[in-house]
Tab-separated table of C-alpha atoms in Angstrom:
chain	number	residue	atom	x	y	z
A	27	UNK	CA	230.192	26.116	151.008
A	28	UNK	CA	228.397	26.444	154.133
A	29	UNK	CA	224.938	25.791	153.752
A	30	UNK	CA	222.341	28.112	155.410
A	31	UNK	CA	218.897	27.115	155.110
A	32	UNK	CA	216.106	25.011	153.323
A	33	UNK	CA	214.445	28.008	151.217
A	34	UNK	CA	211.195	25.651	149.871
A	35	UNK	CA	208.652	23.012	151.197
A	36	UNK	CA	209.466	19.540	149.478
A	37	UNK	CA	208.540	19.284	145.390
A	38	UNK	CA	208.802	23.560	145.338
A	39	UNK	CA	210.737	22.733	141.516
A	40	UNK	CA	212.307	25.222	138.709
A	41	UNK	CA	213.253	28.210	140.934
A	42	UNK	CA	214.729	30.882	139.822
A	43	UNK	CA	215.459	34.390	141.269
A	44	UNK	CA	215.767	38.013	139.581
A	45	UNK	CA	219.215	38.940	138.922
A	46	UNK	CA	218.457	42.356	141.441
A	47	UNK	CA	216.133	43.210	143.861
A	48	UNK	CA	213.175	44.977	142.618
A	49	UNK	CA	211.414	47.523	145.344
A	50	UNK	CA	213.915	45.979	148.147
A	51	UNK	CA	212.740	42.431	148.092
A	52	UNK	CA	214.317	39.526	146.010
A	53	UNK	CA	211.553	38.104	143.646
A	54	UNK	CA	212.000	34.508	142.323
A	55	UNK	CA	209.762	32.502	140.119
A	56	UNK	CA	208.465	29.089	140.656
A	57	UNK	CA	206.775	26.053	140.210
A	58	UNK	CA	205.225	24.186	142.857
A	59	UNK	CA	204.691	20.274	142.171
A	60	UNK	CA	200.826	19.579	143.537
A	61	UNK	CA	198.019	16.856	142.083
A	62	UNK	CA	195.649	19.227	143.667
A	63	UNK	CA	195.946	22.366	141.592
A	64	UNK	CA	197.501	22.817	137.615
A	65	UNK	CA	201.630	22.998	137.643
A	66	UNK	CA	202.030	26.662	137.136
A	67	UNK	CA	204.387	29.146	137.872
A	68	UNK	CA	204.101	31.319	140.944
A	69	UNK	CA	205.781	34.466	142.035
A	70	UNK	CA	207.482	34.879	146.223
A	71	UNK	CA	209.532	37.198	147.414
A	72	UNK	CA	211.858	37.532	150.013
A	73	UNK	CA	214.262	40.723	152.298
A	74	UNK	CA	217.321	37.835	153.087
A	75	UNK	CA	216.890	35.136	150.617
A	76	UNK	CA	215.832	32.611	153.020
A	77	UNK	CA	212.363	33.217	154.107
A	78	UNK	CA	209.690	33.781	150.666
A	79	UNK	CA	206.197	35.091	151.138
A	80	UNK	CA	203.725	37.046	149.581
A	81	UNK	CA	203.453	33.793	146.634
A	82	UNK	CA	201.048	33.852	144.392
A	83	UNK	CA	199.997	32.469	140.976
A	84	UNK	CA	200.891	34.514	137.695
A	85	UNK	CA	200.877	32.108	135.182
A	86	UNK	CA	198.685	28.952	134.045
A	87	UNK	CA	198.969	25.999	131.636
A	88	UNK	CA	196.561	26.482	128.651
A	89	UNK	CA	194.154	23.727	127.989
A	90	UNK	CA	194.095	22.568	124.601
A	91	UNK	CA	197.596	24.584	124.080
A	92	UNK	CA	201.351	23.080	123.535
A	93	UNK	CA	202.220	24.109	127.194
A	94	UNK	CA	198.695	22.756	128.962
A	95	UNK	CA	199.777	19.850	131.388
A	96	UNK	CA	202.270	22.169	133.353
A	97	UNK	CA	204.618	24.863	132.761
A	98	UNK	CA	207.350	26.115	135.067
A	99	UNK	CA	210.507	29.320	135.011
A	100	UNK	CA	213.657	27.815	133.237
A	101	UNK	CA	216.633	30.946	132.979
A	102	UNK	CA	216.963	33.824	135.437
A	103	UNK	CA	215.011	36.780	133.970
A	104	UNK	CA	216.648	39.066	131.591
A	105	UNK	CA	216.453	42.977	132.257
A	106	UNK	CA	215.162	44.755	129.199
A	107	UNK	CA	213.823	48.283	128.765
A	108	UNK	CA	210.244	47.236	127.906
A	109	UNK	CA	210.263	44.431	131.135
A	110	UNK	CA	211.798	41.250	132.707
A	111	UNK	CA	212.122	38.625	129.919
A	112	UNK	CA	211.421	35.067	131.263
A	113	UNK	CA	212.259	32.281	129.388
A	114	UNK	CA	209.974	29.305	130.539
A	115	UNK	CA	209.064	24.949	129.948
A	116	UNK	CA	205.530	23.873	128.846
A	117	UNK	CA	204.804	19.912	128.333
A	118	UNK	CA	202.127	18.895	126.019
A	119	UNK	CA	201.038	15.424	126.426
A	120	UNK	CA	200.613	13.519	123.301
A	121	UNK	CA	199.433	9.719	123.272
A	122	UNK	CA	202.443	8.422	123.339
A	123	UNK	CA	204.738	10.572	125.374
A	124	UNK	CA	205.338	14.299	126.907
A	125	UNK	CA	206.943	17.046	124.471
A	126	UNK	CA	208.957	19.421	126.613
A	127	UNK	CA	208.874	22.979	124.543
A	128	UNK	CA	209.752	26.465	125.405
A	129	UNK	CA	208.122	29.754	125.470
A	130	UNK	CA	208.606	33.083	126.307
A	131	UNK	CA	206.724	35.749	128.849
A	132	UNK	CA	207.523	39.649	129.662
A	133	UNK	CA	207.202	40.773	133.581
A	134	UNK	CA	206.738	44.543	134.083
A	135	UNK	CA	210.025	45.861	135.471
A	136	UNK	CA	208.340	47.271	138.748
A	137	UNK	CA	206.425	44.619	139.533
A	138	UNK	CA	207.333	41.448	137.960
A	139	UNK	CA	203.802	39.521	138.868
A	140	UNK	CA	202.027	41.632	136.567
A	141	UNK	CA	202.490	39.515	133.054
A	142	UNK	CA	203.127	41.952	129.741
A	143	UNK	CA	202.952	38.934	127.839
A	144	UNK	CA	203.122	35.929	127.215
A	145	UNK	CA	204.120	33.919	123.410
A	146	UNK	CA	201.570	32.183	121.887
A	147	UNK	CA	203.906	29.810	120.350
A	148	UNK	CA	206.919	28.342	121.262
A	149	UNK	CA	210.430	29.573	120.500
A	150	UNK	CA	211.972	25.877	120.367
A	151	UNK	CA	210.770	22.472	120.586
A	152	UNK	CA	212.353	19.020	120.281
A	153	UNK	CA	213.567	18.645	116.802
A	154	UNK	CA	216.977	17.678	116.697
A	155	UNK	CA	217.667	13.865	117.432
A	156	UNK	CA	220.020	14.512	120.667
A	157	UNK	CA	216.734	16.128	121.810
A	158	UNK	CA	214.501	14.064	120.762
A	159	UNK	CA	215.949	10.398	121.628
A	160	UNK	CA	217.867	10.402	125.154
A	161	UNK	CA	217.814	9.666	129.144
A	162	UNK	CA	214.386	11.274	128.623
A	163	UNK	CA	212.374	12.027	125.401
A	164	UNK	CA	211.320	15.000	123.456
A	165	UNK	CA	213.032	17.939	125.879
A	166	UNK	CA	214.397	20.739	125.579
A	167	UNK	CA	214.371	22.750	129.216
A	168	UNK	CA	215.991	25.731	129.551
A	169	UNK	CA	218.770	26.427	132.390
A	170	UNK	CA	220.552	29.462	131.272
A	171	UNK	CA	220.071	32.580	129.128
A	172	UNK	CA	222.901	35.373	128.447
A	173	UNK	CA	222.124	38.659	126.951
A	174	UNK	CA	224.758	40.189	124.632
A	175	UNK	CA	225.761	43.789	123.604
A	176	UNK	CA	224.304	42.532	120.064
A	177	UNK	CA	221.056	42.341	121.014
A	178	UNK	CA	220.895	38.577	121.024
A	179	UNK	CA	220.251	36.148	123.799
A	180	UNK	CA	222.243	33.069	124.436
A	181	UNK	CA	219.874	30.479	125.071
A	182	UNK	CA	220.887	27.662	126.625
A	183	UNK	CA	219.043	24.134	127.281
A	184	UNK	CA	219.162	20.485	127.789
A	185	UNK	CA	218.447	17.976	125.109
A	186	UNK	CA	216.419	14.989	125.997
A	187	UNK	CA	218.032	14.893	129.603
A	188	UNK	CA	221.725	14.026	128.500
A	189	UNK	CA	223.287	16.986	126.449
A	190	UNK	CA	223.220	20.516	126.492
A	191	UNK	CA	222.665	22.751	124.074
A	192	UNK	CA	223.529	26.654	122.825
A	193	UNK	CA	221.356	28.572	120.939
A	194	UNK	CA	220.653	32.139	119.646
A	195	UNK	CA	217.588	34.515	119.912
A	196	UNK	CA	217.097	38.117	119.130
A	197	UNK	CA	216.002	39.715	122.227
A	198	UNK	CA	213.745	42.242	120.202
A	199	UNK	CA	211.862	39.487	118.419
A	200	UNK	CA	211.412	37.664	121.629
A	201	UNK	CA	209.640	40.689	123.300
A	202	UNK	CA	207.547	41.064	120.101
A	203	UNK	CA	205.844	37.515	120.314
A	204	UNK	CA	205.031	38.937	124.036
A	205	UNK	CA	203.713	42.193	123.212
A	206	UNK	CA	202.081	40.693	119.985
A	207	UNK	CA	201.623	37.306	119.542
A	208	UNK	CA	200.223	36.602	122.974
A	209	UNK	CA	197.982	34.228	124.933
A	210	UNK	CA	196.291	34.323	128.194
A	211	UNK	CA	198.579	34.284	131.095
A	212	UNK	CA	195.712	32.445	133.213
């Protein structure tokens, strides 16, 4: 591997980018890691995959919600006919600990800052005990996602920081709790 360049500012966490380039520019989702403002996910874009601009903010923890202390983009987004399906973390902070969950949002095809969507509730939390007792506690955070010709999604996610984990999802249920079931992006 030859490396190439330093494509974020220190504590720029959870990138991922679009599987194609949408209008000519790469598009990747974000979440930058700042005491200053909440830990949301932000939208950049780049022509070479080095230099990212045009960022901005399109989506915001929830106060009093299971994703309000900070959320951020887990699997690349999946392509589907009604918009970009992004599979993201949100950590609830409980008195004892931090409960990693994950939800779901929809990103119109031609421009993926504009939010379809976004689940009200989450489509997994911590429940099983290699997700709930490990290096870290009560997580499950997504790094992968594989549509099939089935209709399903391959989830896929690591438990409490020390395994990880496969799981299935219908793609057209997913994009219903968007379209249906949703909450305030902002």
């Amino acid at each position: 591997i030859e490396r190439i360049a330093l494509i974020t500012q220190a504590d720029l966490r959870n990138i991922v980018i679009f599987p194609e380039r949408i209008n000519g520019r790469y598009v990747r989702l974000d979440r930058p890691h700042s005491e200053i403002s909440s830990w949301s996910i932000w939208i950049s874009y780049s022509t070479d995959l080095i230099y990212w601009g045009d960022s901005k903010v399109v989506m915001k923890p929830l106060t009093y919600h299971w994703d309000e202390l900070k959320i951020g983009p887990g699997a690349p987004p999946i392509k589907t006919p009604k918009g970009w399906l992004s599979i993201y973390h949100g950590v609830f902070k409980n008195m004892s600990d931090s409960v990693y969950r994950l939800g779901v949002a929809l990103h119109d095809l031609s421009d993926p800052s504009k939010l379809l969507g976004v689940s009200d509730k989450w489509i997994l939390q911590p429940d099983e005990p290699y997700e709930i007792s490990g290096y870290v506690s009560n997580v499950v955070f997504t790094c992968g996602a594989v549509p099939e010709e089935d209709g399903t999604l391959k989830i896929y996610w690591g438990g409490a920081d020390t395994v990880m984990c496969v799981g299935e999802a219908n793609i057209d249920e997913l994009i219903d709790l968007c379209l249906n079931h949703s909450r305030n992006p902002m």
